[in-house]
Coordinates of C-alpha atoms (C1' of nucleotides) in Angstrom, one line a residue:
Chain A
M1 CA -65.3 1.0 126.9
A2 CA -67.6 -2.0 127.3
D3 CA -68.1 -2.8 123.6
A4 CA -64.5 -2.8 122.7
A5 CA -62.8 -5.9 121.4
I6 CA -62.3 -8.5 124.1
I7 CA -59.6 -11.1 124.1
W8 CA -60.4 -13.6 126.8
P9 CA -58.7 -14.5 128.8
P10 CA -56.4 -11.5 129.0
G11 CA -53.5 -13.4 130.3
A12 CA -54.1 -17.0 129.8
T13 CA -51.7 -18.5 132.3
H14 CA -54.3 -19.3 134.9
E15 CA -56.6 -21.2 132.6
Y16 CA -53.7 -23.3 131.4
R17 CA -52.9 -24.2 134.9
W18 CA -56.5 -25.5 135.3
I19 CA -56.4 -27.3 132.1
A20 CA -53.2 -29.0 133.2
A21 CA -55.0 -30.0 136.3
A22 CA -57.9 -31.4 134.3
R23 CA -55.6 -33.4 132.3
G24 CA -54.1 -35.0 135.4
A25 CA -50.8 -33.3 135.1
R26 CA -48.9 -32.1 138.1
Y27 CA -49.8 -28.6 139.2
A28 CA -48.2 -26.4 141.7
T29 CA -51.3 -25.4 143.6
P30 CA -53.2 -28.3 145.2
M31 CA -56.9 -27.9 144.8
T32 CA -60.0 -29.8 145.6
V33 CA -61.8 -31.0 142.6
R34 CA -65.5 -30.2 142.8
T35 CA -67.9 -31.3 140.1
R36 CA -71.6 -31.1 139.9
Y37 CA -74.4 -32.8 138.1
A38 CA -77.0 -30.1 137.5
P39 CA -80.0 -31.5 135.7
S40 CA -83.3 -29.7 135.4
P41 CA -86.2 -31.7 136.8
T42 CA -88.3 -31.8 133.7
G43 CA -88.6 -35.4 133.1
V44 CA -87.0 -38.8 133.4
P45 CA -83.2 -38.8 133.5
H46 CA -81.8 -39.6 130.2
I47 CA -78.9 -41.9 129.5
G48 CA -76.9 -39.0 128.2
N49 CA -77.4 -37.0 131.3
I50 CA -76.4 -40.0 133.5
R51 CA -73.3 -40.4 131.5
T52 CA -72.4 -36.8 132.3
A53 CA -73.2 -37.5 135.9
L54 CA -71.0 -40.5 135.8
F55 CA -68.0 -38.6 134.4
D56 CA -68.6 -35.9 137.0
Y57 CA -68.6 -38.5 139.7
L58 CA -65.5 -40.2 138.3
L59 CA -63.5 -37.0 138.0
A60 CA -64.4 -36.0 141.6
R61 CA -63.6 -39.4 143.0
K62 CA -60.4 -39.7 141.1
H63 CA -59.1 -36.5 142.7
G64 CA -60.6 -37.2 146.1
G65 CA -62.9 -34.2 145.6
Q66 CA -66.7 -33.8 145.9
F67 CA -69.5 -34.7 143.5
I68 CA -72.4 -32.4 143.9
L69 CA -76.0 -32.6 142.8
R70 CA -77.8 -29.4 142.1
L71 CA -81.3 -29.1 140.8
E72 CA -81.8 -26.5 138.1
D73 CA -85.5 -25.9 138.4
T74 CA -85.6 -22.4 137.0
D75 CA -88.1 -23.3 134.3
R76 CA -91.4 -23.4 136.2
A77 CA -93.3 -24.3 133.2
R78 CA -91.5 -27.6 132.6
Y79 CA -90.9 -28.4 136.2
S80 CA -92.0 -31.8 137.4
P81 CA -91.9 -32.9 141.0
E82 CA -91.6 -36.6 140.1
A83 CA -88.5 -35.8 138.1
V84 CA -86.7 -34.7 141.3
D85 CA -87.3 -38.2 142.7
G86 CA -86.3 -39.8 139.4
I87 CA -83.0 -37.9 139.3
Q88 CA -82.1 -39.0 142.8
R89 CA -83.2 -42.6 142.3
S90 CA -81.3 -42.9 139.1
L91 CA -78.1 -41.7 140.7
A92 CA -78.6 -44.0 143.6
A93 CA -79.3 -46.9 141.2
L94 CA -75.9 -46.5 139.6
G95 CA -74.1 -45.8 142.9
L96 CA -73.4 -42.3 142.0
E97 CA -73.9 -40.9 145.4
P98 CA -73.5 -37.1 145.6
D99 CA -71.5 -35.7 148.5
E100 CA -73.7 -32.6 148.6
G101 CA -77.1 -32.0 147.3
P102 CA -80.8 -31.6 148.0
G103 CA -81.8 -34.0 150.8
I104 CA -78.1 -34.5 151.6
G105 CA -77.0 -31.1 152.6
G106 CA -73.6 -29.6 152.5
P107 CA -71.8 -26.3 153.2
Y108 CA -72.9 -24.6 150.0
G109 CA -76.6 -25.2 150.1
P110 CA -79.4 -24.9 149.3
Y111 CA -78.8 -27.1 146.2
V112 CA -82.0 -26.2 144.5
Q113 CA -82.0 -23.1 142.3
S114 CA -85.5 -22.0 143.1
E115 CA -84.3 -21.5 146.6
R116 CA -81.4 -19.3 145.6
Q117 CA -83.1 -16.6 143.7
D118 CA -81.6 -13.8 145.8
L119 CA -78.2 -14.7 144.4
Y120 CA -79.3 -14.5 140.8
R121 CA -81.2 -11.3 141.3
A122 CA -78.2 -9.8 143.0
A123 CA -75.9 -10.9 140.2
A124 CA -78.3 -9.5 137.6
A125 CA -78.7 -6.3 139.5
R126 CA -74.9 -6.0 139.6
L127 CA -74.6 -6.5 135.9
V128 CA -77.3 -3.9 135.3
E129 CA -75.5 -1.5 137.6
Q130 CA -72.2 -2.1 135.9
G131 CA -73.8 -1.5 132.5
D132 CA -73.3 -5.1 131.5
A133 CA -77.0 -5.8 131.4
Y134 CA -80.2 -4.0 130.9
E135 CA -83.9 -4.3 131.4
C136 CA -85.8 -5.3 128.3
W137 CA -89.5 -4.6 128.1
C138 CA -90.2 -6.0 124.7
S139 CA -93.3 -8.2 124.5
S140 CA -92.9 -11.8 123.4
A141 CA -95.3 -11.0 120.5
R142 CA -92.9 -8.4 119.3
L143 CA -89.9 -10.7 119.7
D144 CA -91.7 -13.4 117.7
A145 CA -92.5 -10.9 115.0
V146 CA -88.9 -9.7 114.8
R147 CA -87.7 -13.3 114.6
A148 CA -90.2 -14.2 111.9
E149 CA -89.2 -11.2 109.8
Q150 CA -85.5 -12.1 110.2
Q151 CA -86.2 -15.6 109.2
R152 CA -88.1 -14.4 106.2
L153 CA -85.2 -12.3 105.2
K154 CA -82.9 -15.3 105.8
Q155 CA -81.1 -13.4 108.5
P156 CA -79.9 -15.0 111.7
P157 CA -82.5 -14.6 114.4
K158 CA -81.3 -12.3 117.0
Y159 CA -82.8 -9.9 119.4
D160 CA -82.8 -6.5 117.7
R161 CA -81.6 -4.7 120.8
R162 CA -84.4 -2.3 120.9
C163 CA -84.1 -1.9 124.7
R164 CA -80.3 -1.7 124.7
D165 CA -80.3 2.0 124.6
E166 CA -82.1 4.4 126.9
A167 CA -84.5 5.7 124.2
G168 CA -85.8 2.4 123.0
R169 CA -86.1 1.1 126.5
A170 CA -88.2 4.0 127.7
E171 CA -90.5 3.6 124.8
S172 CA -90.8 -0.1 125.2
R173 CA -91.3 0.3 128.9
R174 CA -94.3 2.6 128.4
E175 CA -95.9 0.1 126.2
A176 CA -95.2 -2.7 128.6
E177 CA -96.5 -0.9 131.6
A178 CA -99.7 0.0 129.8
E179 CA -100.2 -3.7 129.3
G180 CA -99.1 -4.6 132.8
R181 CA -96.0 -6.5 131.6
G182 CA -92.7 -6.7 133.5
P183 CA -89.2 -6.7 132.1
V184 CA -86.6 -9.3 131.6
V185 CA -82.9 -8.6 132.0
R186 CA -80.6 -9.0 129.1
F187 CA -76.9 -9.2 128.9
R188 CA -75.3 -6.3 127.1
T189 CA -73.2 -8.4 124.7
P190 CA -70.2 -6.5 123.3
L191 CA -70.8 -5.5 119.7
D192 CA -67.5 -7.0 118.5
G193 CA -64.4 -8.8 119.6
Q194 CA -63.7 -12.4 120.1
V195 CA -63.6 -14.9 122.9
T196 CA -61.7 -18.1 123.1
L197 CA -63.0 -21.1 124.9
H198 CA -60.3 -23.3 126.4
D199 CA -62.0 -26.7 126.5
A200 CA -60.3 -29.5 128.4
I201 CA -61.4 -32.0 125.7
H202 CA -61.8 -29.9 122.5
G203 CA -58.9 -27.5 123.0
D204 CA -59.3 -23.9 122.0
T205 CA -62.2 -22.5 119.9
T206 CA -62.5 -18.8 119.1
F207 CA -65.9 -17.2 118.6
D208 CA -66.8 -14.0 117.1
V209 CA -68.7 -12.0 119.6
A210 CA -70.5 -9.9 116.9
L211 CA -72.6 -13.0 116.1
L212 CA -74.1 -13.1 119.5
D213 CA -77.1 -11.3 120.6
D214 CA -78.3 -9.8 123.9
F215 CA -79.6 -12.9 125.6
V216 CA -81.9 -13.0 128.5
I217 CA -80.4 -13.7 131.9
L218 CA -83.3 -13.0 134.1
K219 CA -86.8 -13.9 133.0
S220 CA -89.9 -11.8 133.6
D221 CA -91.0 -14.2 136.3
G222 CA -87.9 -13.3 138.2
F223 CA -86.2 -16.6 137.6
P224 CA -82.8 -16.7 136.0
T225 CA -82.0 -18.5 132.8
Y226 CA -79.4 -21.2 132.7
H227 CA -76.7 -18.8 131.6
L228 CA -76.9 -16.8 134.7
A229 CA -77.9 -19.4 137.3
Y230 CA -75.3 -22.0 136.6
M231 CA -72.3 -19.8 136.9
V232 CA -73.5 -18.0 139.9
D233 CA -74.0 -21.3 141.6
D234 CA -70.8 -22.9 140.4
E235 CA -69.0 -19.9 141.7
A236 CA -70.8 -20.0 145.1
M237 CA -70.4 -23.7 145.3
R238 CA -66.7 -23.6 144.4
I239 CA -67.2 -25.9 141.4
T240 CA -63.8 -26.4 139.7
H241 CA -64.8 -28.5 136.6
V242 CA -67.9 -28.1 134.5
L243 CA -68.8 -31.1 132.4
R244 CA -71.7 -30.8 130.0
G245 CA -72.8 -32.1 126.7
D246 CA -71.4 -30.8 123.4
E247 CA -74.7 -29.2 122.6
W248 CA -73.6 -26.4 125.0
I249 CA -70.6 -25.4 123.0
P250 CA -72.5 -22.8 121.0
S251 CA -73.4 -20.9 124.2
A252 CA -70.0 -21.1 125.7
P253 CA -69.0 -17.7 124.3
R254 CA -71.8 -16.1 126.1
H255 CA -70.7 -17.7 129.3
L256 CA -67.1 -16.5 128.8
L257 CA -68.4 -13.0 128.5
M258 CA -70.5 -13.4 131.6
Y259 CA -67.7 -14.8 133.6
R260 CA -65.7 -11.8 132.7
A261 CA -68.5 -9.4 133.5
L262 CA -69.1 -11.0 136.9
G263 CA -65.5 -11.2 137.7
I264 CA -65.6 -15.0 138.0
E265 CA -62.6 -17.1 137.2
P266 CA -63.9 -19.7 134.8
P267 CA -63.7 -23.3 135.9
V268 CA -62.3 -26.0 133.8
I269 CA -64.8 -26.5 131.1
A270 CA -65.2 -29.8 129.3
H271 CA -67.8 -30.5 126.7
L272 CA -68.6 -34.2 126.5
P273 CA -69.4 -35.9 123.2
L274 CA -73.1 -36.5 122.5
I275 CA -74.7 -39.9 122.7
L276 CA -76.4 -40.8 119.5
G277 CA -79.3 -43.0 118.6
P278 CA -78.9 -45.8 116.0
D279 CA -79.8 -43.2 113.3
G280 CA -76.9 -41.0 114.2
S281 CA -78.9 -38.2 115.7
K282 CA -78.8 -37.0 119.3
L283 CA -80.3 -39.7 121.5
S284 CA -83.9 -38.9 122.4
K285 CA -87.2 -40.5 123.4
R286 CA -88.0 -41.4 119.9
H287 CA -85.1 -43.8 119.9
G288 CA -86.9 -45.9 122.4
A289 CA -85.6 -46.5 125.9
T290 CA -83.5 -43.6 127.1
S291 CA -84.1 -43.6 130.8
V292 CA -81.9 -45.7 133.2
F293 CA -85.1 -47.0 134.8
E294 CA -86.2 -48.6 131.5
Y295 CA -82.9 -50.4 131.3
L296 CA -83.0 -51.5 134.9
E297 CA -86.5 -52.9 134.4
Q298 CA -85.3 -54.9 131.5
G299 CA -82.8 -56.4 133.7
F300 CA -79.6 -54.6 133.0
L301 CA -77.4 -54.6 136.1
P302 CA -76.3 -51.3 137.5
D303 CA -72.6 -52.3 137.4
A304 CA -73.0 -53.3 133.7
L305 CA -74.6 -50.0 132.9
F306 CA -71.9 -48.2 134.8
N307 CA -69.2 -50.0 132.9
F308 CA -70.9 -49.5 129.6
L309 CA -71.6 -45.8 130.1
G310 CA -68.1 -45.2 131.3
L311 CA -66.8 -46.5 128.0
L312 CA -69.1 -44.3 126.0
G313 CA -66.6 -41.6 125.1
W314 CA -63.8 -42.8 127.3
S315 CA -61.4 -45.7 127.2
L316 CA -58.7 -47.1 129.4
D317 CA -56.5 -48.5 126.7
D318 CA -56.7 -50.5 123.5
K319 CA -58.2 -53.6 125.0
T320 CA -59.9 -53.3 128.3
E321 CA -63.7 -53.7 128.2
I322 CA -64.6 -54.9 131.7
I323 CA -63.6 -52.3 134.2
S324 CA -64.5 -52.1 137.9
R325 CA -65.8 -49.0 139.6
E326 CA -62.5 -48.8 141.4
E327 CA -60.5 -49.0 138.2
F328 CA -62.6 -46.4 136.6
I329 CA -62.0 -44.1 139.5
A330 CA -58.3 -44.8 139.6
H331 CA -57.8 -44.2 135.9
F332 CA -60.4 -41.7 134.7
T333 CA -59.0 -38.6 133.1
L334 CA -60.6 -36.0 130.9
E335 CA -57.6 -36.3 128.6
R336 CA -58.8 -39.7 127.5
V337 CA -62.3 -38.5 126.7
V338 CA -62.9 -38.6 123.0
K339 CA -64.3 -35.7 121.0
S340 CA -66.5 -37.6 118.6
P341 CA -70.1 -38.6 119.4
A342 CA -71.0 -42.2 120.2
V343 CA -73.9 -44.3 119.1
F344 CA -75.5 -46.2 121.9
N345 CA -74.9 -49.8 121.0
I346 CA -77.4 -51.9 123.0
D347 CA -76.0 -55.2 121.7
K348 CA -72.8 -54.5 123.3
L349 CA -74.5 -53.4 126.5
T350 CA -76.4 -56.7 126.5
W351 CA -73.2 -58.7 126.0
M352 CA -71.6 -56.9 128.8
N353 CA -74.6 -57.5 131.1
G354 CA -74.2 -61.2 130.5
V355 CA -70.6 -60.9 131.5
Y356 CA -71.6 -59.3 134.8
I357 CA -74.3 -61.9 135.4
R358 CA -71.8 -64.6 135.0
D359 CA -69.2 -63.0 137.2
M360 CA -71.5 -61.9 139.9
D361 CA -71.4 -63.2 143.5
E362 CA -73.7 -66.2 143.5
A363 CA -75.6 -65.3 146.7
L364 CA -76.3 -61.8 145.3
L365 CA -77.4 -63.2 142.0
C366 CA -79.8 -65.6 143.8
E367 CA -81.5 -62.6 145.4
L368 CA -81.8 -60.8 142.1
F369 CA -83.2 -63.9 140.4
A370 CA -85.6 -64.6 143.1
A371 CA -86.9 -61.0 143.1
R372 CA -87.3 -61.2 139.4
L373 CA -89.1 -64.5 139.6
D374 CA -91.4 -63.1 142.3
A375 CA -92.3 -60.4 139.8
D376 CA -92.4 -62.4 136.6
L377 CA -93.7 -65.9 137.3
P378 CA -97.4 -66.5 136.7
P379 CA -99.7 -65.8 139.7
R380 CA -100.4 -69.5 140.2
V381 CA -96.9 -70.0 141.6
P382 CA -96.9 -69.4 145.3
R383 CA -95.0 -66.3 146.6
P384 CA -92.5 -65.9 147.7
V385 CA -90.9 -68.1 145.2
D386 CA -89.1 -71.1 146.6
R387 CA -85.6 -69.8 147.4
G388 CA -84.2 -73.3 147.7
I389 CA -85.0 -74.0 144.1
V390 CA -83.7 -70.6 143.0
R391 CA -80.4 -71.3 144.7
R392 CA -80.0 -74.6 142.9
T393 CA -81.0 -73.3 139.5
V394 CA -78.9 -70.2 139.5
P395 CA -75.7 -72.0 138.4
L396 CA -77.6 -73.6 135.6
I397 CA -79.2 -70.5 134.1
R398 CA -76.7 -67.7 134.9
E399 CA -74.6 -69.0 132.0
R400 CA -77.5 -68.6 129.6
V401 CA -79.1 -65.3 130.6
K402 CA -78.0 -61.9 129.5
L403 CA -80.9 -60.0 130.9
L404 CA -82.7 -60.5 134.2
A405 CA -85.9 -60.3 132.2
E406 CA -85.0 -63.7 130.7
V407 CA -84.7 -65.5 133.9
A408 CA -88.4 -66.6 134.1
E409 CA -88.4 -68.2 130.7
Y410 CA -85.4 -70.3 131.6
S411 CA -86.8 -71.4 134.9
D412 CA -90.5 -71.2 135.0
F413 CA -90.9 -75.0 134.8
F414 CA -89.0 -75.5 138.0
F415 CA -91.8 -73.7 139.9
A416 CA -94.9 -75.0 138.1
E417 CA -96.7 -78.1 139.3
A418 CA -97.3 -79.2 135.7
V419 CA -96.3 -78.0 132.3
H420 CA -98.3 -77.6 129.2
H421 CA -97.3 -79.9 126.3
N422 CA -97.7 -78.9 122.7
R423 CA -97.7 -81.9 120.5
D424 CA -95.7 -80.5 117.6
E425 CA -93.1 -79.1 120.0
L426 CA -92.9 -82.4 121.8
L427 CA -92.2 -84.3 118.7
G428 CA -89.9 -81.8 117.1
K429 CA -88.2 -82.8 113.9
A430 CA -86.9 -86.1 115.1
W431 CA -90.2 -87.7 116.1
A432 CA -92.5 -85.8 113.8
H433 CA -93.6 -88.8 111.8
R434 CA -93.6 -91.4 114.5
A435 CA -95.7 -90.2 117.4
A436 CA -96.4 -93.7 118.4
D437 CA -92.7 -94.5 118.8
A438 CA -92.3 -91.3 120.8
G439 CA -95.1 -92.4 123.1
A440 CA -93.5 -95.8 123.5
A441 CA -90.1 -94.2 124.2
L442 CA -91.6 -92.0 126.9
A443 CA -93.2 -95.0 128.5
R444 CA -89.9 -96.8 128.6
V445 CA -88.1 -93.7 129.9
R446 CA -90.6 -93.4 132.7
A447 CA -90.2 -97.0 133.7
S448 CA -86.4 -96.8 133.7
L449 CA -86.4 -93.6 135.6
A450 CA -88.6 -95.1 138.2
E451 CA -85.9 -97.6 138.9
V452 CA -83.0 -95.2 139.1
A453 CA -81.5 -95.7 142.6
A454 CA -80.2 -92.3 143.4
W455 CA -82.1 -89.4 141.8
E456 CA -79.0 -87.4 140.7
H457 CA -78.1 -86.1 137.3
A458 CA -75.2 -88.6 136.6
P459 CA -77.2 -91.8 137.1
I460 CA -80.2 -90.3 135.3
E461 CA -78.0 -89.6 132.3
T462 CA -76.4 -93.0 132.4
T463 CA -79.8 -94.6 132.4
M464 CA -81.1 -92.5 129.6
R465 CA -78.1 -93.1 127.4
A466 CA -78.4 -96.8 127.9
L467 CA -82.1 -96.6 127.1
A468 CA -81.4 -94.7 123.9
D469 CA -79.2 -97.6 122.8
E470 CA -81.8 -100.2 123.7
V471 CA -84.5 -98.3 121.8
G472 CA -82.2 -97.7 118.9
V473 CA -82.5 -93.9 118.8
K474 CA -79.9 -91.2 118.9
A475 CA -79.3 -90.1 122.4
G476 CA -79.9 -86.5 121.4
D477 CA -83.3 -87.3 120.0
L478 CA -84.4 -89.1 123.1
F479 CA -83.1 -86.3 125.3
S480 CA -84.9 -83.6 123.4
L481 CA -88.1 -85.6 123.6
V482 CA -87.7 -85.9 127.3
R483 CA -86.6 -82.3 127.6
V484 CA -89.9 -81.0 126.2
A485 CA -91.8 -83.6 128.2
V486 CA -90.3 -82.5 131.5
T487 CA -89.9 -78.8 130.9
G488 CA -92.5 -77.9 128.3
R489 CA -89.7 -76.1 126.4
R490 CA -87.2 -77.0 123.7
V491 CA -84.6 -74.6 125.1
T492 CA -83.7 -75.2 128.7
P493 CA -80.9 -75.5 131.2
P494 CA -79.1 -78.8 131.1
L495 CA -81.7 -81.6 131.2
F496 CA -80.3 -84.0 133.8
E497 CA -79.4 -81.4 136.3
S498 CA -82.9 -79.9 135.8
M499 CA -84.5 -83.2 136.4
E500 CA -82.5 -83.7 139.5
I501 CA -83.8 -80.5 140.9
L502 CA -87.3 -81.1 139.7
G503 CA -87.4 -84.4 141.6
R504 CA -88.5 -87.8 140.5
E505 CA -92.2 -87.5 141.2
R506 CA -92.7 -84.4 139.0
C507 CA -90.5 -85.8 136.2
L508 CA -92.4 -89.0 136.0
A509 CA -95.7 -87.3 136.2
R510 CA -94.8 -84.9 133.4
I511 CA -93.4 -87.7 131.2
E512 CA -96.7 -89.5 131.6
A513 CA -98.7 -86.4 130.8
A514 CA -96.5 -85.8 127.7
A515 CA -97.2 -89.3 126.5
R516 CA -100.9 -88.7 126.9
A517 CA -100.6 -85.5 124.9
L518 CA -99.4 -87.5 121.9
Chain B
rG1 C1' -79.5 -19.5 106.3
rG2 C1' -75.7 -18.3 110.3
rC3 C1' -72.3 -20.2 113.9
rG4 C1' -70.0 -24.4 115.8
rC5 C1' -68.4 -29.4 116.7
rC6 C1' -67.0 -34.0 114.8
rA7 C1' -64.8 -37.5 111.0
rU8 C1' -60.3 -45.0 112.0
rC9 C1' -64.1 -51.8 110.5
rG10 C1' -71.9 -51.8 110.7
rU11 C1' -71.1 -50.1 116.2
rC12 C1' -67.8 -48.7 120.6
rU13 C1' -62.8 -47.7 120.3
rA14 C1' -56.7 -48.1 120.3
rG15 C1' -53.5 -45.1 117.7
rA16 C1' -50.3 -38.4 119.7
rG17 C1' -44.6 -39.3 112.1
rG18 C1' -41.7 -44.9 111.1
rC19 C1' -43.6 -50.6 116.1
rC20 C1' -50.0 -49.8 111.6
rC21 C1' -50.8 -52.4 103.9
rA22 C1' -54.1 -50.2 111.3
rG23 C1' -54.9 -53.4 117.3
rG24 C1' -59.1 -54.8 120.7
rA25 C1' -64.4 -55.3 121.8
rC26 C1' -69.7 -56.0 120.3
rG27 C1' -72.3 -57.9 116.3
rC28 C1' -71.9 -61.3 112.0
rC29 C1' -70.0 -66.1 109.6
rG30 C1' -67.5 -70.8 110.2
rC31 C1' -65.3 -74.8 113.1
rC32 C1' -64.5 -77.2 118.0
rC33 C1' -66.9 -78.6 122.6
rU34 C1' -71.9 -80.5 123.4
rU35 C1' -78.3 -83.5 125.6
rU36 C1' -81.1 -78.2 123.6
rC37 C1' -79.7 -73.2 124.3
rA38 C1' -75.9 -70.5 126.2
rA39 C1' -71.0 -70.1 127.9
rG40 C1' -66.1 -71.2 126.3
rG41 C1' -62.0 -72.2 122.6
rC42 C1' -60.2 -71.5 117.7
rG43 C1' -60.5 -69.1 113.0
rG44 C1' -62.7 -65.7 109.3
rA45 C1' -65.1 -61.7 106.7
rG46 C1' -65.1 -56.5 107.9
rA47 C1' -61.5 -49.7 107.7
rU48 C1' -57.6 -47.7 100.3
rC49 C1' -57.8 -44.4 108.5
rG50 C1' -64.4 -39.2 104.6
rC51 C1' -62.1 -36.8 100.0
rG52 C1' -58.2 -33.7 97.7
rG53 C1' -53.9 -31.2 98.1
rG54 C1' -49.5 -30.2 100.7
rU55 C1' -45.1 -30.8 104.6
rU56 C1' -41.7 -35.0 105.3
rC57 C1' -36.9 -39.9 103.4
rG58 C1' -41.7 -41.5 105.7
rA59 C1' -48.6 -39.5 107.7
rA60 C1' -54.3 -42.5 110.3
rU61 C1' -51.1 -39.3 113.0
rC62 C1' -48.8 -32.2 111.1
rC63 C1' -51.0 -28.0 107.7
rC64 C1' -54.7 -26.2 104.1
rG65 C1' -59.1 -26.9 101.3
rC66 C1' -63.5 -29.6 100.5
rU67 C1' -67.4 -32.9 101.6
rG68 C1' -70.5 -35.3 104.9
rG69 C1' -72.9 -36.0 109.6
rC70 C1' -74.5 -33.8 113.8
rG71 C1' -75.4 -29.7 117.3
rC72 C1' -77.0 -24.8 118.5
rU73 C1' -79.7 -20.7 116.7
rA74 C1' -86.2 -19.5 123.2
rC75 C1' -88.2 -15.2 128.8
rC76 C1' -85.8 -24.6 127.8
rA77 C1' -82.0 -26.5 129.9

RNA sequence: GGCGCCAUCGUCUAGAGGCCCAGGACGCCGCCCUUUCAAGGCGGAGAUCGCGGGUUCGAAUCCCGCUGGCGCUACCA
């Protein structure tokens, strides 16, 4: 009898084997781990989704299995073609290359749900035939009314099961056909019993089936809902581990019932902790930047993002923060995924990005900086930006920059012919009340610098220090005056190295211009 | 409202009965280095392990209750 109490799984041995596998324990039957990232192309990929993709990727790589991309485009109303591209580009940007997927191919394609409708219809038909699902002809207007009434009565909103039995369905169908409406297919949820979810991260949770309603598995447009589509595909694609956000836990009991009705052995299921915004609620657009692209544009490095995201809900041990891709793959286990949600801490990401910038291969960093400068420097600067200068300045500014977006402000003066001098900034605190002295000092600096034999930072520094003594000012005060004169800024890379790169001509010209600006 | 998940410094986390009157990291505050800013070094503040009961010689770690936060509650995923 279909509606009798159900204890799932009947004999739990098999699930435990899979959980053991998920936890990295030894298991008797060798199996290939196959994970999938299955976003719906409705918008820009979100940081939380990418973190799920990352864990999917890590788990598959860890076990030498496959990481699959599948597009869940069953919601034709929210479908966005650009989103498809965004999904693939965001994965590529972080180096999470799927082994199978749309545009990649693979033995279990197609990897787009809209191209697999036969499978879902067949599954739905089978369920109807078995008596585990039925056609529902109720209008959405009626459904809304039912829901509204239930809410008014402070009852949990559930489908009232009008079409569950023959009589109601026939009546409902007559109305629908008169209005030219088609049916949906609903799952015939047992009226009571319980199901237990064995979650690789959360452990066991038992749900009361009586609280569930008869949910839709096939929509009136013929497309399946997530509940049907994902498991049909996971089964067909031999997915072994399902990783998804914690927000899916409430629908897990439905899925357990469905697996059973379809005769599918459930995969390992792991619900990942949510990523929260600063206010503690689920991360969303209103928290600001949530797409990987926004972070990339700001100048966060893919490797830093990878590292940071990998540590959102997982840790290697009690002290390791900087972890390479290879180490992540070698050590990742679901067992070490935490249960509690994590606030996305951009300050820490920023710090980490600085670490990656400082540790990066210099030639690579040069290219990054150069590309950034090509994009960010004012149009007056000829393109492509002088690679020779970039190469010489990289060692100076990589120590100072945490975001690629900051590169231009640290190095624009290297590329400009002249710089703008603001009188107050030039004088600063040290010279504020003696502009004339500052002018005189600049003149003497210019004269001395003209005499420096070799235009290198060491002799330049020696000369300037000596001059500070002669003039009777603190070296630091003189340097900061010259710094602003030469660079137009108060905060810059080391002065003498910068001057060396700038060349004598431009330095002298700028010092002269600065003196005039006083 | 119902159901569920979660609960260690502001934040990310370590911790699977004694090694913890709780460790690391970001951030914050000092000091050092120093031509600015960074980086780096050193040090500091910061958690009565949400609260209350148990169990135990002993609990952040086990059990129960409570509270709080969050999530779900669609022909969206």
